[in-house]
Coordinates of C-alpha atoms in Angstrom, one line a residue:
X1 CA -22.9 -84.5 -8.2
X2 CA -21.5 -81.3 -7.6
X3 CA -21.9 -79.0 -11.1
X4 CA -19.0 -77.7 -13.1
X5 CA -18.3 -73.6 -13.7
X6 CA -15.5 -74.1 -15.8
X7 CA -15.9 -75.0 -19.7
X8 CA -14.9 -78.3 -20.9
X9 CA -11.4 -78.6 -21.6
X10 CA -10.4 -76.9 -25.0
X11 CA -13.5 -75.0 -25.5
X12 CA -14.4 -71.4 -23.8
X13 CA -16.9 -69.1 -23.3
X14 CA -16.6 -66.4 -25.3
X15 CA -17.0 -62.4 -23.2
X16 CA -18.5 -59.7 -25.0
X17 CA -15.6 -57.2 -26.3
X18 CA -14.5 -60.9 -28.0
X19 CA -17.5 -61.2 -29.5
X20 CA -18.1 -58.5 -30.9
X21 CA -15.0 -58.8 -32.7
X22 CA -15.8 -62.3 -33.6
X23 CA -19.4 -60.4 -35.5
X24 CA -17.3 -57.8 -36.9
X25 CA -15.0 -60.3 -38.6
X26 CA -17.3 -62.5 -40.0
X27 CA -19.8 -59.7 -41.2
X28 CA -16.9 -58.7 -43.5
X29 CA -15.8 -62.2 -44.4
X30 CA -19.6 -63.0 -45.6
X31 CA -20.0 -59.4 -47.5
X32 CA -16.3 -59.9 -48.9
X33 CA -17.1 -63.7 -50.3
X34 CA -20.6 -62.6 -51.0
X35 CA -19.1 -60.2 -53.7
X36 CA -17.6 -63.2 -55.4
X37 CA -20.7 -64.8 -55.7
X38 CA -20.4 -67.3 -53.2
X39 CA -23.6 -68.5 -51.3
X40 CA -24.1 -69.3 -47.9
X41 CA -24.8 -72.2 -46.8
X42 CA -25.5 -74.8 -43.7
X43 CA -24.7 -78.4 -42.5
X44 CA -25.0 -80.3 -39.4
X45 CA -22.2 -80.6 -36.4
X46 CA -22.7 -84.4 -36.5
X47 CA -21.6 -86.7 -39.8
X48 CA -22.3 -90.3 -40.4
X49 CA -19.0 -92.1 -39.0
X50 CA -18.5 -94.3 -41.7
X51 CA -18.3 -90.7 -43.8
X52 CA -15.6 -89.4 -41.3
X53 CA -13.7 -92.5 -41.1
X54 CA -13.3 -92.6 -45.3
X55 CA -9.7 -92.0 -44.9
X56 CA -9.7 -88.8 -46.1
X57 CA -8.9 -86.6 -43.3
X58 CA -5.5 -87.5 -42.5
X59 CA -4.6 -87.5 -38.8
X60 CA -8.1 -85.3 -38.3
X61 CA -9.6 -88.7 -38.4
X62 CA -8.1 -89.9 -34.8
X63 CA -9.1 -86.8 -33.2
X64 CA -12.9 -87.3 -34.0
X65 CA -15.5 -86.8 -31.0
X66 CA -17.2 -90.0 -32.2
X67 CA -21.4 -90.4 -30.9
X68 CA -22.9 -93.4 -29.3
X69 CA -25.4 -94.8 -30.8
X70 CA -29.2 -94.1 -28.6
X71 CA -31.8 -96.0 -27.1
X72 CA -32.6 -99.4 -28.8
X73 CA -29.6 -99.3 -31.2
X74 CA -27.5 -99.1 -28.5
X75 CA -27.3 -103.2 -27.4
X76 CA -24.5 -103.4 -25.3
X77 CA -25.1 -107.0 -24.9
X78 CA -23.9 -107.5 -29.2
X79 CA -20.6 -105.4 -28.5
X80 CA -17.7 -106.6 -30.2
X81 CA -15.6 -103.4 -30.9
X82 CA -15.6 -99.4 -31.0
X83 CA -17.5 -99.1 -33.8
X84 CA -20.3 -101.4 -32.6
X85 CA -20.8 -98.5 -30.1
X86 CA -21.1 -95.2 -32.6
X87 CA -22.8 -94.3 -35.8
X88 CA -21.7 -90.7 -35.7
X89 CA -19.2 -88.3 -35.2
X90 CA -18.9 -84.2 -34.7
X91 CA -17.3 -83.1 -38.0
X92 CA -13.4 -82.2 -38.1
X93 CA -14.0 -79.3 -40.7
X94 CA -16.3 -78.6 -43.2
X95 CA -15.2 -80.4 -46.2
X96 CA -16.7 -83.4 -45.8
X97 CA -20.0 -82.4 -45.0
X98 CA -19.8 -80.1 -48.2
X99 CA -19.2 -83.2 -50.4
X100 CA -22.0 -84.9 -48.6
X101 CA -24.2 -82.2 -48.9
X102 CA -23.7 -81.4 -52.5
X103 CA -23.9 -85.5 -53.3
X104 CA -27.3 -85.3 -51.9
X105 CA -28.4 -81.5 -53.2
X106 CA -26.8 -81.4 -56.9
X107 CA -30.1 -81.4 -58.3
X108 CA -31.2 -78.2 -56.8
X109 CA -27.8 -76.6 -56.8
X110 CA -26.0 -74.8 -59.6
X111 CA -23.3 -75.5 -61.3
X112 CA -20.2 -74.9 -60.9
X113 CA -21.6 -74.2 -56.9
X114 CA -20.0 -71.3 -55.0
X115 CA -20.2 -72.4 -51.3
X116 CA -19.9 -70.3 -48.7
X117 CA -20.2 -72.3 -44.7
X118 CA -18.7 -70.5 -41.5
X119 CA -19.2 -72.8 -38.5
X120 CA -17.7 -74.4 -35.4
X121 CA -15.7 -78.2 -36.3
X122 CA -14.1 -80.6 -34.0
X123 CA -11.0 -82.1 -32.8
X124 CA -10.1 -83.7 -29.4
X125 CA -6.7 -82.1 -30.3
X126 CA -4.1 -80.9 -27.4
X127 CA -5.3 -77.5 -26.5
X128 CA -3.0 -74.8 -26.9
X129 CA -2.7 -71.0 -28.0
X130 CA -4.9 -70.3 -30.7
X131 CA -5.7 -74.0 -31.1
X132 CA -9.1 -75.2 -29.7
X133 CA -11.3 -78.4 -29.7
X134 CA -14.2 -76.1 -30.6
X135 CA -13.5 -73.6 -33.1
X136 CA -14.9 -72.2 -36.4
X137 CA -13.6 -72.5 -39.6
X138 CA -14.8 -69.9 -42.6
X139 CA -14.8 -72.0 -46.2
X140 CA -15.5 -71.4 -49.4
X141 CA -15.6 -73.7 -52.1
X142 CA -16.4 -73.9 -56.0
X143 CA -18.0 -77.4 -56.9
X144 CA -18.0 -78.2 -60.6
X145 CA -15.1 -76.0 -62.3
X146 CA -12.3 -78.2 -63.5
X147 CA -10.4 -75.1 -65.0
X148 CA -7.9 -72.8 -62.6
X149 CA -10.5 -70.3 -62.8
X150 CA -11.5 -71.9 -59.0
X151 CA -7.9 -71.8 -57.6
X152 CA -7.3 -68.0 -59.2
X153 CA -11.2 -66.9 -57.5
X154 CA -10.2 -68.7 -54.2
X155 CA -7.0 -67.1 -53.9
X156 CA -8.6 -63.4 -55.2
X157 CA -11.3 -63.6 -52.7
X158 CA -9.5 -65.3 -49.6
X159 CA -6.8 -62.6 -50.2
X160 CA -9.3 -59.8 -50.5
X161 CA -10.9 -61.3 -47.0
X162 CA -7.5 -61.1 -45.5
X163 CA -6.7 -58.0 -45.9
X164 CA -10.0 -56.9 -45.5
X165 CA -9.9 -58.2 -41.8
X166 CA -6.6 -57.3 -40.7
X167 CA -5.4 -54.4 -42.3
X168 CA -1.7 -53.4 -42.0
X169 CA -0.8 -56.7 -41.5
X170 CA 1.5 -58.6 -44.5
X171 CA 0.8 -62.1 -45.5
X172 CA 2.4 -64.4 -48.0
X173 CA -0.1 -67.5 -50.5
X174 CA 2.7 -70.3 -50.6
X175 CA 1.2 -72.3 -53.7
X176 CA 2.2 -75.9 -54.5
X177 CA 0.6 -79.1 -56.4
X178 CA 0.3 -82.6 -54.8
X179 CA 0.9 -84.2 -58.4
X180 CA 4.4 -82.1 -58.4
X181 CA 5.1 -83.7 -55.0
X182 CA 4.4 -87.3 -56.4
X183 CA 6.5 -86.4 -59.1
X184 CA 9.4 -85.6 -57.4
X185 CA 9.0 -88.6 -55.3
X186 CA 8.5 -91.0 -58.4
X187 CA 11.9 -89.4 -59.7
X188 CA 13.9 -89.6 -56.6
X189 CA 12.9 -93.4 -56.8
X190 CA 10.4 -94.0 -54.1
X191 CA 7.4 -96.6 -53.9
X192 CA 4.4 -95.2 -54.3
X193 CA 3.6 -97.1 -51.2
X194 CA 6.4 -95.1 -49.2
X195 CA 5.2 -92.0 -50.7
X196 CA 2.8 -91.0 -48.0
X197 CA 5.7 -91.1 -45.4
X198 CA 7.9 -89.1 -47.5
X199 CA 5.3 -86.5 -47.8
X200 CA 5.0 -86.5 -43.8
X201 CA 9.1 -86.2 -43.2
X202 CA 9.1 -82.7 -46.1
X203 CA 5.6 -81.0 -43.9
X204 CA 8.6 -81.4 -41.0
X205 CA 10.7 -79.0 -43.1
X206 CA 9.6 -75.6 -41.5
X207 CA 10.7 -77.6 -37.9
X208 CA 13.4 -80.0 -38.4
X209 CA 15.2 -77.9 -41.4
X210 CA 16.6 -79.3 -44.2
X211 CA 19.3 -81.1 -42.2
X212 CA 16.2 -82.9 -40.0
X213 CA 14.6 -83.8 -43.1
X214 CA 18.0 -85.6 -44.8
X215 CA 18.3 -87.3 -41.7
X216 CA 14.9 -88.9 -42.0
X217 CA 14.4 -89.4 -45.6
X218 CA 18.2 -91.1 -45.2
X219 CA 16.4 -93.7 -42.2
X220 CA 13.4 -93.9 -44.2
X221 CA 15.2 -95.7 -47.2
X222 CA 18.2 -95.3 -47.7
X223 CA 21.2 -92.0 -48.7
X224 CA 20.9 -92.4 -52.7
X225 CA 16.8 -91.3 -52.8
X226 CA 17.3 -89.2 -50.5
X227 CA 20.1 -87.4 -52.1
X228 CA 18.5 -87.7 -55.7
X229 CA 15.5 -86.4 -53.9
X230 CA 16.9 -83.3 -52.4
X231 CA 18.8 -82.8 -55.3
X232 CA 15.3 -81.5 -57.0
X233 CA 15.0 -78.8 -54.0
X234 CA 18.6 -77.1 -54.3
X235 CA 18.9 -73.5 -55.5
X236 CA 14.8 -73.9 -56.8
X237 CA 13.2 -70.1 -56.1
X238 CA 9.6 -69.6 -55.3
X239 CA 8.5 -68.2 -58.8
X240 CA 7.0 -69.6 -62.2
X241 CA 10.2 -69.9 -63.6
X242 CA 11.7 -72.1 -60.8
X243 CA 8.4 -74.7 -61.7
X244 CA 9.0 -75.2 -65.4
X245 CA 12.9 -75.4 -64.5
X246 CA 11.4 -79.1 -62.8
X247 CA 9.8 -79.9 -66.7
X248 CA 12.4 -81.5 -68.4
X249 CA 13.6 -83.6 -64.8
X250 CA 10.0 -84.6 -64.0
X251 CA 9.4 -85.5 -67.3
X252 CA 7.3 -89.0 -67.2
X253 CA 6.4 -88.4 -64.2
X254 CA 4.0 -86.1 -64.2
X255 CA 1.0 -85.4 -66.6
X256 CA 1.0 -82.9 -69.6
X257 CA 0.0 -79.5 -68.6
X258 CA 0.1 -79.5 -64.3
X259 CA 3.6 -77.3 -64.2
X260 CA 2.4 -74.8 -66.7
X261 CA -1.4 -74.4 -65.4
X262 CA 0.4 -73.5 -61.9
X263 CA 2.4 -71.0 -63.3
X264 CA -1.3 -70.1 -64.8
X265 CA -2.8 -69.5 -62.0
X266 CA 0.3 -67.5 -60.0
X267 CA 0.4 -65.4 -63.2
X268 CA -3.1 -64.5 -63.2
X269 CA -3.3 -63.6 -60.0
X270 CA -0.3 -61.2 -59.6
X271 CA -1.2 -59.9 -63.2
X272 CA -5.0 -58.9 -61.6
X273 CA -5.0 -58.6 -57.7
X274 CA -5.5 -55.5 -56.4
X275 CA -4.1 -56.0 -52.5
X276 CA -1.2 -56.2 -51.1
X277 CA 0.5 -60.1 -50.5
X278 CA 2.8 -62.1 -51.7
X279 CA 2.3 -65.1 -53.3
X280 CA 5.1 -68.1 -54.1
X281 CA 6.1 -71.4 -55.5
X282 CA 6.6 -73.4 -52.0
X283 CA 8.4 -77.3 -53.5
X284 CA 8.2 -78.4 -49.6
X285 CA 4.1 -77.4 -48.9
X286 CA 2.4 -80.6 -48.1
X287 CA -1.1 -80.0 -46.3
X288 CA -2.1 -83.0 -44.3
X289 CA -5.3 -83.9 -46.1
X290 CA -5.4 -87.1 -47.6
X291 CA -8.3 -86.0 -49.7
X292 CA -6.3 -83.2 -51.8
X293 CA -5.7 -84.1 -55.5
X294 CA -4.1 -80.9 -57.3
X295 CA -3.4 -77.7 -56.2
X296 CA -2.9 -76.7 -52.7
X297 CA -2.0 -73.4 -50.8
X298 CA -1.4 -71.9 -47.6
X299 CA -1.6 -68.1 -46.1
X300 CA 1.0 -66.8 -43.6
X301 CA 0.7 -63.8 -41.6
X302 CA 3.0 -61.7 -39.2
X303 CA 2.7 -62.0 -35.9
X304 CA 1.3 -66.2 -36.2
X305 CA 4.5 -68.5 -36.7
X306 CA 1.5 -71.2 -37.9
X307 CA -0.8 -70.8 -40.9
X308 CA -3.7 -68.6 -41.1
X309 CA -5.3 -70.0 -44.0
X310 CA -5.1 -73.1 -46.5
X311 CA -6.7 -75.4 -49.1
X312 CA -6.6 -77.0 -51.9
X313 CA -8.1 -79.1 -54.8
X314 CA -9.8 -81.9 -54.1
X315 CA -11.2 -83.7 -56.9
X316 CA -12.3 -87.3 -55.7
X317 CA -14.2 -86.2 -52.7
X318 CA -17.0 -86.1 -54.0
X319 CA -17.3 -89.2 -56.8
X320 CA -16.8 -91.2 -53.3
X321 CA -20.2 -90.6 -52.6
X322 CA -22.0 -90.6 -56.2
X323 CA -19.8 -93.0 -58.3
X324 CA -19.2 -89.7 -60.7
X325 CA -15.9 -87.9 -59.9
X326 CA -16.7 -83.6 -59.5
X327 CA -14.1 -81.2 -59.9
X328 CA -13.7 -79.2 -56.3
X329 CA -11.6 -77.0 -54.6
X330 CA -11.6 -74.9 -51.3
X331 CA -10.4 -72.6 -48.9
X332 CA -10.4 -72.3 -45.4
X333 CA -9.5 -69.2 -42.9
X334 CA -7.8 -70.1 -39.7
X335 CA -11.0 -67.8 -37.6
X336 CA -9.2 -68.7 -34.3
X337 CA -5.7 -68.1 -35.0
X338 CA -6.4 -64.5 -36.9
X339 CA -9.2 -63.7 -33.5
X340 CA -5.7 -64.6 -31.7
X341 CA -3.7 -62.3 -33.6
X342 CA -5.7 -59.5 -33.6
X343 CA -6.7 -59.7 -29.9
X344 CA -2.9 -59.9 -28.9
X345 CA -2.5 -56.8 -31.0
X346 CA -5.2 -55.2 -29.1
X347 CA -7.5 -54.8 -31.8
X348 CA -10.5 -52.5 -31.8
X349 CA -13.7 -52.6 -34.0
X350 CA -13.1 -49.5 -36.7
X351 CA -17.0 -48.5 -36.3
X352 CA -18.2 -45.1 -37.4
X353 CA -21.2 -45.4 -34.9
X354 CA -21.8 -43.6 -31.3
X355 CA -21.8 -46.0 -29.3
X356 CA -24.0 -44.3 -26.0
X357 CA -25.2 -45.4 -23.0
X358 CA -28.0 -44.2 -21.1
X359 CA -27.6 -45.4 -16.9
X360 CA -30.8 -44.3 -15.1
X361 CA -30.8 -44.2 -11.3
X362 CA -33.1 -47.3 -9.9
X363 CA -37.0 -46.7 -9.0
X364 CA -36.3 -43.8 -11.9
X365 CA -40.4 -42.1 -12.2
X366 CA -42.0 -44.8 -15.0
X367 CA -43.0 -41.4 -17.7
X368 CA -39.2 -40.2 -17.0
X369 CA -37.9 -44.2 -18.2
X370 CA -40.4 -43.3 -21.1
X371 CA -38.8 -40.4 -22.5
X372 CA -35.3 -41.6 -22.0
X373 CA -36.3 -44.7 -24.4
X374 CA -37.8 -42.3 -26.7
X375 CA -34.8 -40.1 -26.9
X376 CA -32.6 -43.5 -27.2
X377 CA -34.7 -44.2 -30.4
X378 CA -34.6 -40.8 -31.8
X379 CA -30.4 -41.6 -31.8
X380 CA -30.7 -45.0 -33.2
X381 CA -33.0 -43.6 -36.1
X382 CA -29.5 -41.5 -36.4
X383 CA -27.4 -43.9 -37.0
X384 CA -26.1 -44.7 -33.7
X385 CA -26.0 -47.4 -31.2
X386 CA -27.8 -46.6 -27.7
X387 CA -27.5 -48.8 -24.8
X388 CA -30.4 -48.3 -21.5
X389 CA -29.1 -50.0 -18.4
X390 CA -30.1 -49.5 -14.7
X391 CA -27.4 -47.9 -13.5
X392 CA -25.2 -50.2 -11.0
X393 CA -24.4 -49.2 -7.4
X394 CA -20.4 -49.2 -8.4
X395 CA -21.0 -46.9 -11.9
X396 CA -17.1 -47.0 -12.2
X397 CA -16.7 -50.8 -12.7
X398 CA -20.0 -51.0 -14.8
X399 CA -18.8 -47.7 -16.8
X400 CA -15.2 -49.6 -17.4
X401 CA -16.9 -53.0 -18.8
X402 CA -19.0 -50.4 -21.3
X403 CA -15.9 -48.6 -22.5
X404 CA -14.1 -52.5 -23.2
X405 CA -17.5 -53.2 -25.4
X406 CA -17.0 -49.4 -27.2
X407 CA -19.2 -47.2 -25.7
X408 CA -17.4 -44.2 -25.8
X409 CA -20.1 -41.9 -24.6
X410 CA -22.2 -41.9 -21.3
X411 CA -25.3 -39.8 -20.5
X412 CA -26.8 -40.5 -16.7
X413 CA -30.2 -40.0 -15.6
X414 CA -31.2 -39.7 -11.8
X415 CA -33.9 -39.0 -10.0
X416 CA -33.5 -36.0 -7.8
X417 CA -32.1 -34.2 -11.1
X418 CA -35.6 -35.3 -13.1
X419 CA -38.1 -34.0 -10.8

């Protein structure tokens, strides 16, 4: 069997000049986090399947890269179905695993936790731009606060992140609540056992347009919901005010106290950010996740027509697992599609440091290689970053690959000079 150069389909190798970018970014997303007190933290690429098959992921849960089961649990002789064949999956993002992993760690843990995970997840999505089935994800989550403090510290930080890593570059929070959207589904006159596909039609909105959305809802059951329904979205603006106009409509619908601790936590957070985004009451904001309770935002950037960043509360996650409901809520950076962005923008690492390299001339005299490295640590002890290669026989191709990883300045050693 003839071996395979290529990666697998939807995954790549990453080059240098990426990855050092890829360092760079997540060196100032951990210091940036880390400032918030959020604490890092690790769990494993593979999950129990029954954990990943809890109907909680939405649509992530038919894109799972599911495990076969090893050696002598593997009886292929006793199989009946799929799921006789796997006991484990690759994780679809890092959610999950957090509620696991706090379920079986509370004890040791404080309270409220401030998690901090950055690591690759899985999806045996369609591979496209900026959309792989390897890629990382950068969370943080507070486990244990049931007051908007965690939404208004989630939003603070992620923000501060974001413009952190891509200076220059506007982005607009869209901020919604999922017990808004049930309400304005209850009012409009909808089953709560249709709701799900009403929610699925309005995430078409950005798409399909208002007009796409009619025509659904309208095939989905009938002109007089949907019309009632839309009703609730017509000449609404994206600030507080336009959320308490929906008080007096959604009235017994929705609990006490959910419209004004939104226009809490957008208050707050205009009233004491310090960078430079916009932030907005989005009626039509959905997020796929079946596992979000409360709150949930998104971040939009220039340059990306998809979302950069997103979350939500998600308050029953974790009582799945321990019988004891937690209060929890997350965000997530889009890694991949902001390393797309800023690549296509032809992005360079803002570093201070010389970057040097030293080529020496093959079969260079063994005391001369000596005091080369020495003077290559006497820079580094300055602050800068040295580089000692052989030096290739074509110096202007190897000189060109240096200059994509930075190094900016070149110093060659050869041996007739040296004697």
């Amino acid at each position: 069997m003839a071996l395979i150069k290529k990666s697998v389909t939807g995954m790549k190798d990453i080059l240098p000049e990426e990855m050092f970018i890829r360092d760079y970014l997540i060196n100032i997303i951990k210091k940036t986090y880390g400032s918030f007190g959020f604490t890092s933290i690790e769990t494993p690429a593979m999950e129990h399947i029954e954990n990943l098959l809890s109907k909680q992921g939405g649509d992530n849960e038919k894109l799972i890269f599911k495990i076969l089961k090893r050696g002598e649990k593997l009886k292929l002789e006793n199989i009946k179905d799929e799921n006789d064949l796997v006991d484990a999956g690759l994780r679809y993002d890092l959610t999950l695993p957090l509620a696991r992993y706090y379920s079986n760690n509370q004890a040791n843990l404080s309270n409220p936790f401030k998690a901090l995970q950055i690591g690759n997840v899985y999806r045996a999505d369609r591979p496209q731009k900026g959309r792989f089935r390897q890629f990382t994800q950068c969370d943080i989550d507070i486990l244990g606060e049931a007051s908007n403090l965690a939404e208004i510290e989630l939003i603070l930080a992620t923000t501060k992140a974001l413009s952190e890593i891509a200076k220059g570059k506007h982005f607009s929070v869209r901020i919604n609540d999922r017990r808004i959207l049930m309400a304005m589904a209850l009012y409009a006159g909808y089953d709560e056992d249709n709701i799900s596909n009403v929610f699925i039609i309005l995430d078409k909105m950005d798409k399909i347009g208002m007009d796409g959305v009619k025509k659904e809802l309208t095939e989905l059951d009938g002109e007089e919901k949907c019309s009632k329904y839309l009703s609730l979205f017509e000449g609404l603006k994206d600030n507080t005010e336009a959320v308490l106009s929906l008080k007096d409509k959604l009235k017994g619908f929705i609990e006490d106290g959910v419209l004004e601790g939104l226009c809490e936590i957008m208050d707050t957070v205009l009233e004491v950010n310090t960078n430079d985004f916009s932030l907005v009451f989005d009626p039509t904001l959905v997020r796929g996740m079946g596992y979000y309770t409360g709150t949930i935002f998104e971040v939009s950037m220039e340059g990306f027509s998809g979302s950069v960043a997103g979350g939500g509360r998600y308050d029953k996650m974790i009582g799945r697992f321990t019988g004891n409901d937690t209060p929890a809520c997350g965000f997530s950076i889009g890694f991949e599609r902001i390393i797309t962005i800023l690549l296509d923008a032809g992005f360079k690492i803002p570093d201070e440091s010389r970057k040097i390299a030293f080529l020496y001339e093959k079969n260079i005299d063994g005391n001369v290689l000596k005091d080369i490295l020495k003077e290559a640590a006497s820079l580094r002890e300055a602050g800068n970053i040295v580089l000692v290669s052989k030096m290739n026989k074509n110096k202007k191709f190897q000189k060109e690959g240096l200059e994509k990883q930075g190094y900016t300045e070149f110093k060659e050693f050869y041996r007739e000079a040296l004697k």
